[in-house]
Coordinates of C-alpha atoms in Angstrom, one line a residue:
X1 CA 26.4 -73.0 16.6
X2 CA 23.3 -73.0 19.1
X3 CA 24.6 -69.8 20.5
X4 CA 25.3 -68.4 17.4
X5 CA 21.9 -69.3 15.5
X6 CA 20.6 -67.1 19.0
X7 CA 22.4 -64.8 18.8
X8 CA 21.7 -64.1 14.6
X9 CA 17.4 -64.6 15.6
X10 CA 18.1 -61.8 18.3
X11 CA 20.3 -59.2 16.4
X12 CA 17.7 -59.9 13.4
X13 CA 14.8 -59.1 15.9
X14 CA 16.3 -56.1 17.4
X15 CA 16.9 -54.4 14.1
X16 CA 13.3 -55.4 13.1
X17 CA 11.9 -53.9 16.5
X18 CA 14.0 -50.5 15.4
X19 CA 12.9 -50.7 12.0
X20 CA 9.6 -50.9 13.1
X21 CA 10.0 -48.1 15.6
X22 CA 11.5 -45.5 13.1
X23 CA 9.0 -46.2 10.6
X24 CA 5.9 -45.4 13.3
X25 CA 7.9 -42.2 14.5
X26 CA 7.9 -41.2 11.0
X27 CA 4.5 -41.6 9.9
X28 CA 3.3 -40.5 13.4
X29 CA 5.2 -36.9 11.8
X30 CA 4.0 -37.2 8.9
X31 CA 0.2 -37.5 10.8
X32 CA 0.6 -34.7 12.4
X33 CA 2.0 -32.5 9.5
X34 CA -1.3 -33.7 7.3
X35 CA -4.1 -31.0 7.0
X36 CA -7.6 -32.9 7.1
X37 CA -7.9 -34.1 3.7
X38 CA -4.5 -35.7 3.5
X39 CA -4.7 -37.2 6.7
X40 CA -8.4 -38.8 5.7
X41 CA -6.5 -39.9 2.4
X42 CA -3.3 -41.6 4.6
X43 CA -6.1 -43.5 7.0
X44 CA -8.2 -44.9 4.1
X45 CA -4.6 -45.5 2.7
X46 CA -4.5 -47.8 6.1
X47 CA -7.4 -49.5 6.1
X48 CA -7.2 -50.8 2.2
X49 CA -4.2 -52.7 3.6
X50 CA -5.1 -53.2 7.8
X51 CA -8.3 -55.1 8.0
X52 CA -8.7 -54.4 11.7
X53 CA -9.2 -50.2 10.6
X54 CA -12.4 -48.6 9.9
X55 CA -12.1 -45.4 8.8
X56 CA -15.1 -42.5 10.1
X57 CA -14.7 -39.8 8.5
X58 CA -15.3 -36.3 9.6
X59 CA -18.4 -34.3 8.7
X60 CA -19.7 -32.6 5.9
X61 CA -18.1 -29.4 6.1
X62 CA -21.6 -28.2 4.5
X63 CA -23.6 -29.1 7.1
X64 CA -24.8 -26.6 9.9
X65 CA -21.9 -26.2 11.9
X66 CA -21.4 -22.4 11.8
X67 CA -19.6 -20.9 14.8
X68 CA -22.9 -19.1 15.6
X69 CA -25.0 -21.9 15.3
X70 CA -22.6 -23.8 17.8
X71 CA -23.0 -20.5 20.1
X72 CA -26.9 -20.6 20.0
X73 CA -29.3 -22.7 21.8
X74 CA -32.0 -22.6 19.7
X75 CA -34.2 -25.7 19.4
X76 CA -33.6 -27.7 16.2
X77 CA -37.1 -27.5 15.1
X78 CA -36.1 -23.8 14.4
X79 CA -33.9 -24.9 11.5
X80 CA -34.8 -23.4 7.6
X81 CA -34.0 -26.6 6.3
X82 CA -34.1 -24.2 3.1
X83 CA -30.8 -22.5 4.0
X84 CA -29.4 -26.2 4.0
X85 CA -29.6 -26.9 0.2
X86 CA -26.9 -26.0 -1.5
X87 CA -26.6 -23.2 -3.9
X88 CA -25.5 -24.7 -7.3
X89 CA -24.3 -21.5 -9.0
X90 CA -23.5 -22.0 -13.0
X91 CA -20.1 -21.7 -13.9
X92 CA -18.8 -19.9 -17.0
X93 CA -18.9 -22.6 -19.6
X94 CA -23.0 -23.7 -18.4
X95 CA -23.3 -19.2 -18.7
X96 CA -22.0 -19.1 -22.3
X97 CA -23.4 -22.5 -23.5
X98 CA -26.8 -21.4 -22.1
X99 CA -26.1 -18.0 -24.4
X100 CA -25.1 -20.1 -27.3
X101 CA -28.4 -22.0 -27.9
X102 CA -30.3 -18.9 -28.0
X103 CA -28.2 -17.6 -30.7
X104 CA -28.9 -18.0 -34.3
X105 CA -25.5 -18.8 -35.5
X106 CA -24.7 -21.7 -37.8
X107 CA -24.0 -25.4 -36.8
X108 CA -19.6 -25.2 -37.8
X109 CA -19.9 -21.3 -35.5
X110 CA -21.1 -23.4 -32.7
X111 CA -18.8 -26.0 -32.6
X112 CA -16.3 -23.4 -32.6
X113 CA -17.6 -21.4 -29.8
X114 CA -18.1 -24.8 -28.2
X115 CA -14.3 -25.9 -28.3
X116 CA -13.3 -22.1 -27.4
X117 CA -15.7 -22.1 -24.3
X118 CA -13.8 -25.5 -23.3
X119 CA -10.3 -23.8 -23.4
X120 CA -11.2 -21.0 -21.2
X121 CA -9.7 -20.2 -17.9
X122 CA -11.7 -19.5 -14.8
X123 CA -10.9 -15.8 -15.2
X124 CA -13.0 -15.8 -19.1
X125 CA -9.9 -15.6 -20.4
X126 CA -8.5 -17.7 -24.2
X127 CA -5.9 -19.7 -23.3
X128 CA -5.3 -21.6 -27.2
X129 CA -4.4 -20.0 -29.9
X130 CA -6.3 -19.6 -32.9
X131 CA -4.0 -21.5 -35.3
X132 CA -4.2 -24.7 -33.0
X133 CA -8.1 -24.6 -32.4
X134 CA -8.2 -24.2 -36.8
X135 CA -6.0 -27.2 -36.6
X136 CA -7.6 -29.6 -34.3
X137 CA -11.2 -28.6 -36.6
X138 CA -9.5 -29.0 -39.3
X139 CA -11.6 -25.5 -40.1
X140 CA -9.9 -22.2 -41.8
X141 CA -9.2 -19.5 -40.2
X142 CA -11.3 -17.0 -41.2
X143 CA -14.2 -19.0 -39.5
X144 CA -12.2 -19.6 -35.9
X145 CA -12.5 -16.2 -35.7
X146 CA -15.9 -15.5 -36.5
X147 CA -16.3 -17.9 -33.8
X148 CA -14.6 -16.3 -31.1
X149 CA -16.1 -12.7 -32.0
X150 CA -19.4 -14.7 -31.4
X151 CA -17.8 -15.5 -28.3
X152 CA -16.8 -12.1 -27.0
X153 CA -20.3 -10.7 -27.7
X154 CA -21.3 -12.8 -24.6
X155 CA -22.0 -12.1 -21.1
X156 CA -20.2 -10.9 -19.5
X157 CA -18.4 -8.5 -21.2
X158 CA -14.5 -9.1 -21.4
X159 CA -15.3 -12.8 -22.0
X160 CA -13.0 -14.6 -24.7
X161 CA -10.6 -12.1 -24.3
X162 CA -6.7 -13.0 -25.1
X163 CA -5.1 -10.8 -22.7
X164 CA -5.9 -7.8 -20.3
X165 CA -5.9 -5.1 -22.7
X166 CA -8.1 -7.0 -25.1
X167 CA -10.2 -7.6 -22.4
X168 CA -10.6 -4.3 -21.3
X169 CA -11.1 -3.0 -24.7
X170 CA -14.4 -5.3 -25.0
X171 CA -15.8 -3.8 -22.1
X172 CA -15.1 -0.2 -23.6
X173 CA -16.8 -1.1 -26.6
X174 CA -20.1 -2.0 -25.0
X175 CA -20.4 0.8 -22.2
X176 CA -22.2 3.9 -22.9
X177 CA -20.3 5.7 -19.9
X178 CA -16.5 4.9 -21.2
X179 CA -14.9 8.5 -21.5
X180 CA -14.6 9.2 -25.3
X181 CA -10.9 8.9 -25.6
X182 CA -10.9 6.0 -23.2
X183 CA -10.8 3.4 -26.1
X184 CA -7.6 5.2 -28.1
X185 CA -5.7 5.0 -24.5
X186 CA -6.1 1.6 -23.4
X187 CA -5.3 0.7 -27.5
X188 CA -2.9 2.9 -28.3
X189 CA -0.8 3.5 -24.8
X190 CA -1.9 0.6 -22.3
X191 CA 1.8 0.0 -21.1
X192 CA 2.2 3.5 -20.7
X193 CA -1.1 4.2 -19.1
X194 CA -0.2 1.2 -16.7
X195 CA 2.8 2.8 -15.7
X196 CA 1.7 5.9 -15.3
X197 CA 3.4 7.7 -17.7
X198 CA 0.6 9.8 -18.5
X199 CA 1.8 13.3 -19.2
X200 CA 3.2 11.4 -22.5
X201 CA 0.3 10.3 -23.2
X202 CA -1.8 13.5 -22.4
X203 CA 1.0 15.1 -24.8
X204 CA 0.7 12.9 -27.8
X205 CA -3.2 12.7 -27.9
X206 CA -3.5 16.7 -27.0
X207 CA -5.8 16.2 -24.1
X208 CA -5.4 17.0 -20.3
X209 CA -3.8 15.0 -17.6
X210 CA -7.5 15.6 -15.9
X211 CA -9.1 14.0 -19.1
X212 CA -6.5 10.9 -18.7
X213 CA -7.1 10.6 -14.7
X214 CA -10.9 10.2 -15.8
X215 CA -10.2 7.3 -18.1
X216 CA -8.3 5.6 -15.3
X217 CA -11.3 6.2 -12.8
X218 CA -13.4 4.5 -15.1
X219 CA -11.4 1.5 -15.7
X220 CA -11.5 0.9 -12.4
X221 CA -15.4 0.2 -12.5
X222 CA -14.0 -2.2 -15.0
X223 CA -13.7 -6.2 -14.3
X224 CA -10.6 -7.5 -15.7
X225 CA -11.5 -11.0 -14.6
X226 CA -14.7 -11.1 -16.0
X227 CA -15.3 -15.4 -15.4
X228 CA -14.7 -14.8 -11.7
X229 CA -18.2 -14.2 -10.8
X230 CA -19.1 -17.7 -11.7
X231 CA -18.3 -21.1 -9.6
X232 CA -15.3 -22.7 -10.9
X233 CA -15.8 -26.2 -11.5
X234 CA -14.5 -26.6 -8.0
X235 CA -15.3 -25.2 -4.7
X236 CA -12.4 -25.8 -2.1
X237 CA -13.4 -25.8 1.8
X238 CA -11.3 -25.1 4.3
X239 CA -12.0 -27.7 7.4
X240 CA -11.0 -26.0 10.4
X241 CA -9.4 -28.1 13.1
X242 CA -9.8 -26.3 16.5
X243 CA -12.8 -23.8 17.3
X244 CA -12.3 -20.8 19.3
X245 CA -15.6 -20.0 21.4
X246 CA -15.9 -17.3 23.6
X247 CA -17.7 -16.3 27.0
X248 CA -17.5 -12.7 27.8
X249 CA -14.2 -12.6 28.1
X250 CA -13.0 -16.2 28.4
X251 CA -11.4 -18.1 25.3
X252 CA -11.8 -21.5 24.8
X253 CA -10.5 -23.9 22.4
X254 CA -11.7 -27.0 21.1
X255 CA -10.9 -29.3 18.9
X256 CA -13.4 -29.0 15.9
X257 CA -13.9 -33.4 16.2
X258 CA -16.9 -33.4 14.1
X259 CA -14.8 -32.7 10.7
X260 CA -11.6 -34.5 11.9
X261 CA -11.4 -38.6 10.9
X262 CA -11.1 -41.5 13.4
X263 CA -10.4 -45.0 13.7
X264 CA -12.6 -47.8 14.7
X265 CA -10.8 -51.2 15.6
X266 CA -12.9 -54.0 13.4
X267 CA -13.4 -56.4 15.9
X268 CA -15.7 -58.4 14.5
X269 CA -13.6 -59.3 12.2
X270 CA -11.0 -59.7 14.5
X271 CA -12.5 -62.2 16.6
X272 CA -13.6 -64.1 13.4
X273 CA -10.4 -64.8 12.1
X274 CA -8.7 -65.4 15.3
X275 CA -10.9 -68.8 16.0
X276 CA -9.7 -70.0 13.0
X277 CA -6.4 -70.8 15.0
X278 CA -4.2 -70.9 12.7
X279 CA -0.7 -69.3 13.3
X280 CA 0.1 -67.3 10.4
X281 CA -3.4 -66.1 10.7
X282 CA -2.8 -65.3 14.5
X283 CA 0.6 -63.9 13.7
X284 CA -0.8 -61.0 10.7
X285 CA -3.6 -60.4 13.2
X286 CA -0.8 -59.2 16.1
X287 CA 1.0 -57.4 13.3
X288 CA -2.2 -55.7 12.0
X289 CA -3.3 -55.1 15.7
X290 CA -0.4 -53.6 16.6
X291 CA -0.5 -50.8 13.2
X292 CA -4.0 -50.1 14.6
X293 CA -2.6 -49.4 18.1
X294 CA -0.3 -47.0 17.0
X295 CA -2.2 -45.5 14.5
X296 CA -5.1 -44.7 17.1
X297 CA -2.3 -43.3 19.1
X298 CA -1.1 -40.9 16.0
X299 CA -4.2 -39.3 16.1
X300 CA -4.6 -39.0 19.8
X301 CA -0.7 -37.1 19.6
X302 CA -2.4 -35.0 16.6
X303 CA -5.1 -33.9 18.8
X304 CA -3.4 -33.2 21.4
X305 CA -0.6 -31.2 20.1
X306 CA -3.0 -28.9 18.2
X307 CA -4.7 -28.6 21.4
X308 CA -2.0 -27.5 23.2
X309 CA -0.3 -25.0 20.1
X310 CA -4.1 -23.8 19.7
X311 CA -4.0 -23.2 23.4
X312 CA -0.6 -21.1 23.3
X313 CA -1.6 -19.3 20.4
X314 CA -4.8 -18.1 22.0
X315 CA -3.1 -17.1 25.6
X316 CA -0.4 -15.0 23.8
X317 CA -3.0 -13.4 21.6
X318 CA -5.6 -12.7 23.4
X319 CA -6.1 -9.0 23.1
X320 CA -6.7 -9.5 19.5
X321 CA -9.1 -12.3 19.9
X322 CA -11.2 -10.0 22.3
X323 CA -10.9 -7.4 20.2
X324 CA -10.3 -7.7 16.4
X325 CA -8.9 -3.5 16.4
X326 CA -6.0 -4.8 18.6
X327 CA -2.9 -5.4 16.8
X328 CA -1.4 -8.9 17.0
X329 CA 1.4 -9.4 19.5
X330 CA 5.2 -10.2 18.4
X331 CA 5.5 -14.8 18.8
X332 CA 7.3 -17.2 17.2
X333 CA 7.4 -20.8 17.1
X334 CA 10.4 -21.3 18.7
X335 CA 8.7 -19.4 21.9
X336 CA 5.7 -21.6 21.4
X337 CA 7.7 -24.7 21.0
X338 CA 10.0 -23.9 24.5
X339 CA 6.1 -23.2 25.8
X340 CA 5.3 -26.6 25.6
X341 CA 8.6 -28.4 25.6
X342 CA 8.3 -29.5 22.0
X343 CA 10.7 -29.2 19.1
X344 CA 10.4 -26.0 17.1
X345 CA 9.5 -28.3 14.0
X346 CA 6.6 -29.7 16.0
X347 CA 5.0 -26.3 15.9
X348 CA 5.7 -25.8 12.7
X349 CA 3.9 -28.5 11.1
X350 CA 1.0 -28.1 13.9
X351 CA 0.4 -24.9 12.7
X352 CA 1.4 -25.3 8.6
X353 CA -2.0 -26.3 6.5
X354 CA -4.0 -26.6 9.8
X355 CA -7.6 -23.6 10.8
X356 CA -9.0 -22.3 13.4
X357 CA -12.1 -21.2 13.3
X358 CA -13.5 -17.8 15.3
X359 CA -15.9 -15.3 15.5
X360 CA -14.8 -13.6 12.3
X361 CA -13.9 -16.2 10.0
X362 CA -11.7 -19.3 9.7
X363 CA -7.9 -18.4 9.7
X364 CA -4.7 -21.2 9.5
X365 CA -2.9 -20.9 12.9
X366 CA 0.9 -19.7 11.5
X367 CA -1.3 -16.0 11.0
X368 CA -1.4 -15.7 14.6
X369 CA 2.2 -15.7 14.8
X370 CA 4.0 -12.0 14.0
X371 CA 7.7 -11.2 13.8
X372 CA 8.6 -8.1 16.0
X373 CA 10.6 -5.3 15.5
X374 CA 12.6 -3.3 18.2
X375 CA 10.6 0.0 18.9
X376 CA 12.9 2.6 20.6
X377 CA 12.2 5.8 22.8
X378 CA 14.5 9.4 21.1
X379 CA 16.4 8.4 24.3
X380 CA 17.4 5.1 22.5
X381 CA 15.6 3.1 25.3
X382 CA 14.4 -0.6 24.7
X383 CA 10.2 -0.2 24.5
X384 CA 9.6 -3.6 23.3
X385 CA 8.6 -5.4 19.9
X386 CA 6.2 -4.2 17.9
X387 CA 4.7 -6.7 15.4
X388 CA 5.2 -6.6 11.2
X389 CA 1.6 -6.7 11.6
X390 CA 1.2 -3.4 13.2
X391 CA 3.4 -2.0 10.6
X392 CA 1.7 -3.1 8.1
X393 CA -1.5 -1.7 9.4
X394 CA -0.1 1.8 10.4
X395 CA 1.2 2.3 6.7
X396 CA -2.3 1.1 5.0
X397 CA -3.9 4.1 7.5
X398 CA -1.0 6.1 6.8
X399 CA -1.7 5.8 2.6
X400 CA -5.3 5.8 3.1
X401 CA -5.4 9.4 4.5
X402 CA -2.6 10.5 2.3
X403 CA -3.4 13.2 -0.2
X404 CA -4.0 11.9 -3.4
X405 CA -2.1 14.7 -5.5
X406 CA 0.5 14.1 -3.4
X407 CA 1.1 10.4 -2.5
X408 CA 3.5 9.3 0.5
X409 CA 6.4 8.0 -0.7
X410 CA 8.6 5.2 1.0
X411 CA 11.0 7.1 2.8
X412 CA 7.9 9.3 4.1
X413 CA 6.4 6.9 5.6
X414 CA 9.7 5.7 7.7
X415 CA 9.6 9.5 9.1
X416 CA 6.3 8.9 10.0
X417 CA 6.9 5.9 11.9
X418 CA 9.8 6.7 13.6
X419 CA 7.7 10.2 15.2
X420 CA 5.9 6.8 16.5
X421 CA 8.9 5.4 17.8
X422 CA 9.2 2.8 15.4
X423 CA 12.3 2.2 13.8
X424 CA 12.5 1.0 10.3
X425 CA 14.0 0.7 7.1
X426 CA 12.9 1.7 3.8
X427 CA 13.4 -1.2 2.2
X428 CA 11.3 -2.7 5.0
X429 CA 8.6 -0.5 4.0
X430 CA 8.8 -1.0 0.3
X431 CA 8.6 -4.9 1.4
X432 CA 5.7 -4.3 3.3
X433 CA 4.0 -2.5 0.6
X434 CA 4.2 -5.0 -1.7
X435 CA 2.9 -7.7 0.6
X436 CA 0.4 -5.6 0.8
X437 CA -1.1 -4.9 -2.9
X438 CA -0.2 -0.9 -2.1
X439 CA 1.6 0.7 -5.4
X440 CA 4.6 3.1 -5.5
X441 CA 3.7 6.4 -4.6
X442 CA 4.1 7.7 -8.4
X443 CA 1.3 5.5 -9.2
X444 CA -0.6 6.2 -6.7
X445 CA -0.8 9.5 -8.0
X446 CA -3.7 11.5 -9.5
X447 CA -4.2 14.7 -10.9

């Protein structure tokens, strides 16, 4: 019975000691898949139920820690400690409430143009319909929509609108430069303008295909976002986690440790509730010790597999990084991942959600990494990979030179490429196209 009572505690301990073990491996993932903020979430997470964790988190992504402020030596009495407050732009509802006590309109008008204010989207646009916001101010509907013409006779112009040809309209109606059968398009044809079908349209209204090419170069002066020039109640920051600093012509990267969180082991605490001596208070202390450990040891893992994918990244790219004009080289993860002798998914999530910031801006690390495509000689000889990337370049210089009254079209630009030794596919190019905001060729057509 002895034996067997021994044998029960050790099988019980094992599977504990397992149990234990998958569950660290798999929040010591999870860690490293995090981006900044969720990891800083998952730590304070911790501490509410360990204790023995302090949480520090990282700092203010406001504060002065611009890649060329890192690069200068400049004393800190040099600072403009002006430059440092921040810039509290209004956002479209403080615009148009500002707008709305200035106007003489009556008290039921400006809780209308109140509630409509509230259901706007970022973008100035209505997003209730008129029937509900009658219903939910029990108000008819003849004064709703007084209200919301006293909206759209705001700044900016477009405001209130209810979709994209409404808002265009509004704009129409207040600009002295709009072409005079600009208004009768966008009303009358806006599909068909949109999709170009504008020798209809030239037929049916009896005006020119030069007079309808005139009226599309002025909507394009247009904004049909019109609340995007204001803040949005939220400004998002991306936290970069490895900086990229340069010397001449050596790269090095660091981790960016002033925004990242860390762990402090409370041992105050610690040492307080250990002389208490008692053994289920000695026993959660192990236990809550032992999380800590680990936890510390996440991080450090963290750290040093950005490092190292930061590290690989840079090495395989460093042409571009020298020079911005250079066209990112052909890498994957799994060549990154055989690099360092790490699973391919380590990569992934090491590079998924996670910045690096350089000399030109802030980027997340999977952008450094570019499929390839065989490039081949007439001959039919191997030359190499070439990167989507470059492809996607060479056809944006390819369409930016094109000629206007006669626009490249798909199948064009796969000749072109392949008197460049690039092979190709047409659909590969209409792919690319669209990834890259470039209409067809038929509408990219003018007259």
């Amino acid at each position: 019975m002895r034996l067997e009572s021994n044998f029960v505690q050790k099988q019980q301990q094992k599977q504990s000691l397992k149990l234990n073990m998958t569950q660290q491996l798999s929040q010591s993932i999870a860690m490293l898949q995090f981006a900044t903020a969720d990891l800083m979430a998952f730590l304070e997470d911790k501490a509410l139920e360990n204790p023995l964790i302090e949480v520090i988190p990282g700092s203010d992504i406001g504060a002065d820690f611009s890649y060329s402020s890192r690069k200068s030596s400049g004393s800190s009495d040099d600072t403009d400690w002006l430059d440092q407050i921040a810039d509290n732009k209004l956002t479209l509802a403080d615009a148009l409430k500002e707008q709305l006590q200035l106007m003489n309109v009556t008290q039921t008008h400006k809780i209308i143009v109140l509630y409509l204010i509230e259901s706007l989207s970022d973008n100035g646009y209505l997003q209730i319909d008129l029937n509900d916001v009658a219903a939910a101010l029990l108000m008819d509907d003849s004064s709703v929509l007084e209200g919301l013409e006293i909206l759209q006779s705001m700044e900016p112009a477009g405001v209130g609108a209810r979709d994209a040809r409404e808002c265009i309209l509004l704009q129409i109606e207040r600009s002295p430069d709009a072409p005079y059968i600009a208004y009768d398009v966008i009303q009358k044809f806006f599909t068909e303008f949109a999709e170009k079908k504008w020798k209809k349209i030239a037929t049916e209204m009896d005006v020119t295909l030069q007079d309808i090419q005139e009226v599309s170069d002025y909507i394009q002066t247009l904004n049909p976002k019109p609340g995007s020039e204001f803040e949005s109640e939220r400004v998002q920051y991306v936290v970069p986690d490895l900086i990229l600093l340069q010397n001449d012509n050596e790269l090095v990267v660091t981790l960016a440790k002033q925004f990242l969180p860390q762990v402090r082991f409370q041992s105050a605490y610690y040492e307080t509730m250990r002389a208490t001596e008692e053994k289920d208070v000695a026993q959660f202390l192990r236990e809550k010790a032992g999380e800590f450990d680990w936890i510390k040891k996440g991080i450090e893992q963290r750290e040093s597999t950005l490092q190292r994918v930061g590290e690989a990244i840079v090495q395989h790219q460093k042409a571009y990084f020298l020079d911005n004009s250079a066209h990112l080289q052909p890498l994957t993860l799994k060549e990154v991942a055989e690099e360092l002798d790490v699973h391919e998914s380590t990569v992934s999530r090491a590079v998924n959600g996670k910045y690096m910031e350089t000399s030109t801006g802030v980027y997340e690390l999977r952008r450094f990494f570019a499929s390839g495509l065989q490039k081949k000689s007439s001959e039919n000889e191997d030359l190499g990979d070439i990167s989507s990337t470059t492809i996607k370049k060479l056809v944006q210089e390819f369409v930016a030179a094109e000629n206007k009254l006669k626009p490249l079209s798909d199948q064009k630009i796969v000749d072109m490429l392949a008197e460049k030794e690039i092979q190709v596919s047409r659909r590969a190019i209409a792919k690319y196209r669209l990834e890259l905001n470039i209409p067809s060729s038929s509408k990219r057509k003018r007259f």
